[in-house]
Tab-separated table of C-alpha atoms in Angstrom:
chain	number	residue	atom	x	y	z
D	299	MET	CA	116.149	-51.780	-12.615
D	300	ALA	CA	112.759	-52.087	-13.755
D	301	VAL	CA	110.467	-49.569	-13.780
D	302	PRO	CA	107.116	-48.712	-11.833
D	303	TYR	CA	105.752	-49.747	-15.281
D	304	GLU	CA	106.565	-53.228	-15.361
D	305	SER	CA	105.167	-53.746	-12.410
D	306	THR	CA	101.268	-53.764	-13.057
D	307	GLY	CA	99.520	-56.020	-15.250
D	308	ARG	CA	100.255	-57.748	-17.708
D	309	ARG	CA	103.891	-59.094	-15.969
D	310	GLU	CA	104.733	-62.237	-18.430
D	311	GLN	CA	103.971	-60.168	-21.321
D	312	LYS	CA	106.047	-57.040	-20.459
D	313	GLY	CA	109.231	-59.233	-19.330
D	314	ARG	CA	109.437	-60.493	-22.548
D	315	THR	CA	109.072	-56.599	-24.484
D	316	ARG	CA	111.649	-56.051	-22.092
D	317	ALA	CA	113.768	-59.134	-22.499
D	318	ALA	CA	113.816	-57.804	-26.341
D	319	ILE	CA	114.496	-55.041	-25.546
D	320	LEU	CA	117.212	-55.800	-23.998
D	321	ALA	CA	118.796	-58.897	-26.305
D	322	ALA	CA	118.289	-55.872	-28.815
D	323	ALA	CA	120.994	-53.780	-26.995
D	324	ARG	CA	123.863	-56.802	-26.088
D	325	GLU	CA	123.260	-57.784	-29.900
D	326	GLN	CA	124.459	-53.958	-30.894
D	327	LEU	CA	126.716	-54.025	-28.441
D	328	ALA	CA	128.757	-56.870	-29.199
D	329	GLY	CA	128.345	-55.268	-32.937
D	330	GLY	CA	130.745	-52.281	-31.841
D	331	ILE	CA	127.062	-49.742	-32.096
D	332	THR	CA	126.152	-48.109	-28.936
D	333	PRO	CA	122.121	-48.538	-28.961
D	334	THR	CA	120.155	-46.059	-28.456
D	335	VAL	CA	116.354	-46.913	-26.477
D	336	GLU	CA	115.207	-45.742	-30.670
D	337	SER	CA	117.962	-48.043	-32.353
D	338	ALA	CA	117.017	-50.940	-30.120
D	339	ALA	CA	113.126	-50.428	-29.739
D	340	ALA	CA	113.546	-51.111	-33.897
D	341	GLU	CA	115.927	-54.110	-33.017
D	342	ALA	CA	113.276	-55.336	-30.876
D	343	ASP	CA	110.301	-54.981	-32.748
D	344	VAL	CA	108.920	-52.516	-29.942
D	345	SER	CA	107.262	-49.102	-30.239
D	346	ARG	CA	109.099	-46.264	-29.273
D	347	THR	CA	106.172	-45.230	-27.147
D	348	THR	CA	106.668	-48.717	-25.244
D	349	ALA	CA	110.609	-49.024	-25.545
D	350	TYR	CA	110.515	-45.606	-23.084
D	351	ARG	CA	108.287	-47.038	-20.230
D	352	TYR	CA	111.091	-49.002	-20.154
D	353	PHE	CA	114.372	-47.512	-20.091
D	354	PRO	CA	112.837	-43.431	-19.717
D	355	THR	CA	116.832	-42.096	-20.919
D	356	GLN	CA	119.796	-44.116	-23.013
D	357	ARG	CA	121.860	-44.517	-19.554
D	358	GLN	CA	119.095	-46.805	-17.889
D	359	LEU	CA	118.692	-49.005	-20.655
D	360	LEU	CA	122.506	-49.459	-20.971
D	361	GLN	CA	122.533	-50.203	-16.924
D	362	ALA	CA	119.961	-52.934	-17.772
D	363	ALA	CA	122.327	-53.950	-20.677
D	364	TYR	CA	125.542	-54.184	-18.047
D	365	PRO	CA	126.574	-57.899	-17.972
D	366	GLU	CA	124.627	-59.216	-14.868
D	367	ILE	CA	127.306	-61.887	-13.720
D	368	GLU	CA	126.327	-63.280	-10.161
D	369	ALA	CA	127.415	-66.438	-9.869
D	370	PRO	CA	129.320	-66.415	-6.257
D	371	THR	CA	132.573	-68.226	-7.162
D	372	LEU	CA	134.966	-68.370	-10.440
D	373	LEU	CA	136.079	-71.639	-9.000
D	374	PRO	CA	135.230	-75.294	-9.847
D	375	ARG	CA	133.603	-77.325	-7.117
D	376	ASP	CA	137.026	-79.043	-6.282
D	377	ALA	CA	139.555	-76.070	-6.149
D	378	THR	CA	142.639	-76.724	-4.598
D	379	ALA	CA	143.249	-73.783	-1.219
D	380	ASP	CA	147.108	-73.329	-2.638
D	381	PRO	CA	146.066	-69.481	-3.802
D	382	VAL	CA	147.961	-69.397	-6.176
D	383	GLU	CA	146.830	-72.094	-8.617
D	384	ARG	CA	143.525	-70.593	-7.433
D	385	LEU	CA	144.143	-67.450	-7.882
D	386	ASP	CA	145.649	-68.188	-11.263
D	387	LEU	CA	142.007	-70.164	-12.302
D	388	VAL	CA	140.329	-67.300	-12.105
D	389	VAL	CA	142.809	-64.232	-13.392
D	390	ARG	CA	142.103	-66.351	-16.255
D	391	ALA	CA	138.561	-66.415	-16.157
D	392	LEU	CA	137.783	-63.124	-15.453
D	393	ALA	CA	140.251	-62.898	-19.106
D	394	ARG	CA	137.331	-65.318	-20.793
D	395	ILE	CA	134.525	-62.623	-19.419
D	396	ASN	CA	136.266	-59.447	-20.427
D	397	ASP	CA	136.759	-61.745	-24.493
D	398	GLU	CA	133.234	-62.134	-24.339
D	399	TRP	CA	131.665	-59.209	-22.890
D	400	GLU	CA	134.762	-56.650	-24.612
D	401	PRO	CA	132.657	-54.091	-26.110
D	402	HIS	CA	129.677	-54.014	-23.460
D	403	LEU	CA	132.100	-53.396	-21.171
D	404	ARG	CA	133.422	-50.358	-23.550
D	405	THR	CA	130.368	-49.171	-23.286
D	406	ALA	CA	130.132	-49.102	-19.557
D	407	LEU	CA	133.362	-47.618	-18.873
D	408	ARG	CA	132.654	-45.004	-20.987
D	409	LEU	CA	129.418	-43.517	-19.992
D	410	SER	CA	130.700	-44.548	-16.283
D	411	LEU	CA	133.562	-42.182	-17.129
D	412	GLU	CA	130.233	-39.658	-17.482
D	413	GLN	CA	129.523	-37.375	-15.167
D	414	PRO	CA	125.638	-39.132	-14.030
D	415	ALA	CA	121.829	-37.561	-13.315
D	416	THR	CA	120.869	-37.007	-10.023
D	417	GLY	CA	120.004	-39.608	-8.514
D	418	GLU	CA	121.296	-42.235	-11.147
D	419	SER	CA	124.152	-45.162	-10.161
D	420	PRO	CA	127.466	-45.053	-12.273
D	421	ILE	CA	126.480	-47.580	-15.184
D	422	MET	CA	129.885	-50.474	-14.240
D	423	ARG	CA	127.769	-50.060	-10.048
D	424	ARG	CA	127.688	-54.516	-10.278
D	425	GLY	CA	131.001	-56.490	-11.011
D	426	ARG	CA	131.981	-59.092	-9.140
D	427	ALA	CA	135.582	-59.822	-9.645
D	428	ILE	CA	136.703	-57.962	-6.315
D	429	GLY	CA	134.443	-60.837	-4.754
D	430	TRP	CA	136.271	-63.695	-6.883
D	431	LEU	CA	139.305	-62.703	-5.957
D	432	THR	CA	138.961	-62.434	-2.247
D	433	ASP	CA	137.364	-65.742	-2.885
D	434	ALA	CA	140.379	-67.007	-4.476
D	435	LEU	CA	142.853	-65.679	-1.731
D	436	GLU	CA	140.758	-66.124	0.820
D	437	PRO	CA	142.783	-69.969	2.114
D	438	LEU	CA	145.378	-66.613	3.574
D	439	ARG	CA	143.224	-65.769	6.152
D	440	ASP	CA	144.483	-69.036	7.979
D	441	SER	CA	147.704	-69.470	7.068
D	442	ARG	CA	149.066	-65.451	6.348
D	443	SER	CA	146.875	-63.183	8.513
D	444	ASP	CA	149.454	-60.441	7.741
D	445	ILE	CA	148.019	-60.720	4.728
D	446	ASP	CA	145.532	-57.731	4.049
D	447	VAL	CA	143.362	-59.859	1.647
D	448	ARG	CA	140.553	-57.308	0.608
D	449	ALA	CA	144.309	-54.768	0.116
D	450	LEU	CA	145.476	-57.586	-2.531
D	451	ALA	CA	142.468	-58.617	-4.319
D	452	LEU	CA	142.088	-54.274	-4.834
D	453	ALA	CA	145.351	-54.054	-6.039
D	454	ILE	CA	145.116	-57.149	-8.354
D	455	ARG	CA	141.686	-55.930	-9.671
D	456	SER	CA	143.479	-53.354	-11.314
D	457	ALA	CA	145.718	-55.333	-13.327
D	458	THR	CA	143.239	-57.343	-14.398
D	459	GLY	CA	139.338	-55.635	-14.935
D	460	ILE	CA	138.879	-53.873	-18.767
D	461	GLU	CA	140.787	-51.222	-18.021
D	462	ALA	CA	143.512	-52.800	-18.089
D	463	LYS	CA	142.678	-55.067	-21.332
D	464	ILE	CA	141.829	-51.514	-23.047
D	465	TRP	CA	145.687	-49.879	-22.190
D	466	LEU	CA	147.189	-52.737	-22.396
D	467	THR	CA	145.715	-53.293	-26.571
D	468	ASP	CA	144.674	-50.184	-27.381
D	469	VAL	CA	147.936	-47.902	-26.731
D	470	ALA	CA	150.375	-50.799	-25.199
D	471	ASN	CA	148.769	-53.492	-28.957
D	472	LEU	CA	148.858	-56.183	-27.848
D	473	SER	CA	147.190	-58.359	-28.652
D	474	GLY	CA	144.166	-60.371	-26.628
D	475	ALA	CA	146.369	-63.818	-25.312
D	476	ASP	CA	149.251	-61.170	-24.365
D	477	ALA	CA	147.258	-58.932	-22.684
D	478	ALA	CA	145.637	-61.576	-20.583
D	479	ALA	CA	148.806	-63.132	-20.485
D	480	LEU	CA	150.754	-59.798	-19.134
D	481	ALA	CA	148.051	-59.406	-16.524
D	482	SER	CA	148.163	-62.912	-14.928
D	483	TRP	CA	151.643	-62.627	-14.467
D	484	VAL	CA	151.088	-59.164	-12.695
D	485	ALA	CA	148.558	-60.747	-11.002
D	486	GLN	CA	151.000	-63.748	-10.154
D	487	ALA	CA	153.477	-60.791	-8.820
D	488	MET	CA	151.377	-59.040	-7.022
D	489	LEU	CA	150.308	-62.668	-4.773
D	490	ALA	CA	154.750	-63.804	-4.770
D	491	HIS	CA	155.485	-59.744	-3.480
D	492	ALA	CA	152.730	-60.209	-0.883
D	493	LEU	CA	153.683	-63.821	0.097
D	494	ALA	CA	157.567	-63.132	0.255
D	495	GLY	CA	156.344	-60.255	3.357
D	496	HIS	CA	155.924	-56.806	1.490
D	497	PRO	CA	153.070	-55.079	3.661
D	498	LEU	CA	150.045	-53.791	1.587
D	499	PRO	CA	149.495	-50.585	1.607
D	500	THR	CA	146.221	-49.288	4.029
D	501	ILE	CA	142.979	-48.608	2.131
D	502	ALA	CA	140.148	-49.507	4.572
D	503	SER	CA	138.282	-46.871	2.972
D	504	ALA	CA	137.808	-48.561	-0.460
D	505	ARG	CA	136.564	-50.936	1.014
D	506	THR	CA	132.971	-50.924	0.271
D	507	LYS	CA	132.834	-48.916	-3.224
D	508	ALA	CA	135.309	-51.117	-5.294
D	509	ASN	CA	133.403	-53.446	-8.326
């Protein structure tokens, strides 16, 4: 989130400076380095004093560097109405996002497990996966009113996010491709279970909190 310093005077120049600092931070993340404000400033050829005007803390820098993927859907325009095929497309796209942004997501996850300072929001606050999965399952609202689409999307998210991938690759020692294939299988198994008439648990408390 922009700090007040960026809202006053020379906005275009300040926007370029901010972008340069973020680009440096993301490059360091991609290289497996957790950037600090100082290291990102040095990489961007910006003074530390200037960098701190944009990002007073490392956490704020990492919040801004977290991948912001704004696409409202991961489905093509001509996507089928079949929820099975739609879910397959979205889960595969999620796997690609996890691969592309893995270093960033790992850092964001680690920092999200730490207790944020008062007034700071969690690093991983801007996830879009629940919306994408809900979009994939949208046809069920008309064809299967007995299925809680939101609950199903949450269940599938638990098996297809970066958290699941980290466990599968780091603990279970699967390759990235095998982890993606297993995540896809689990997602389809959950959908099949719901389609077979097995009710999902009531999880109303999570409706406005999940990413």
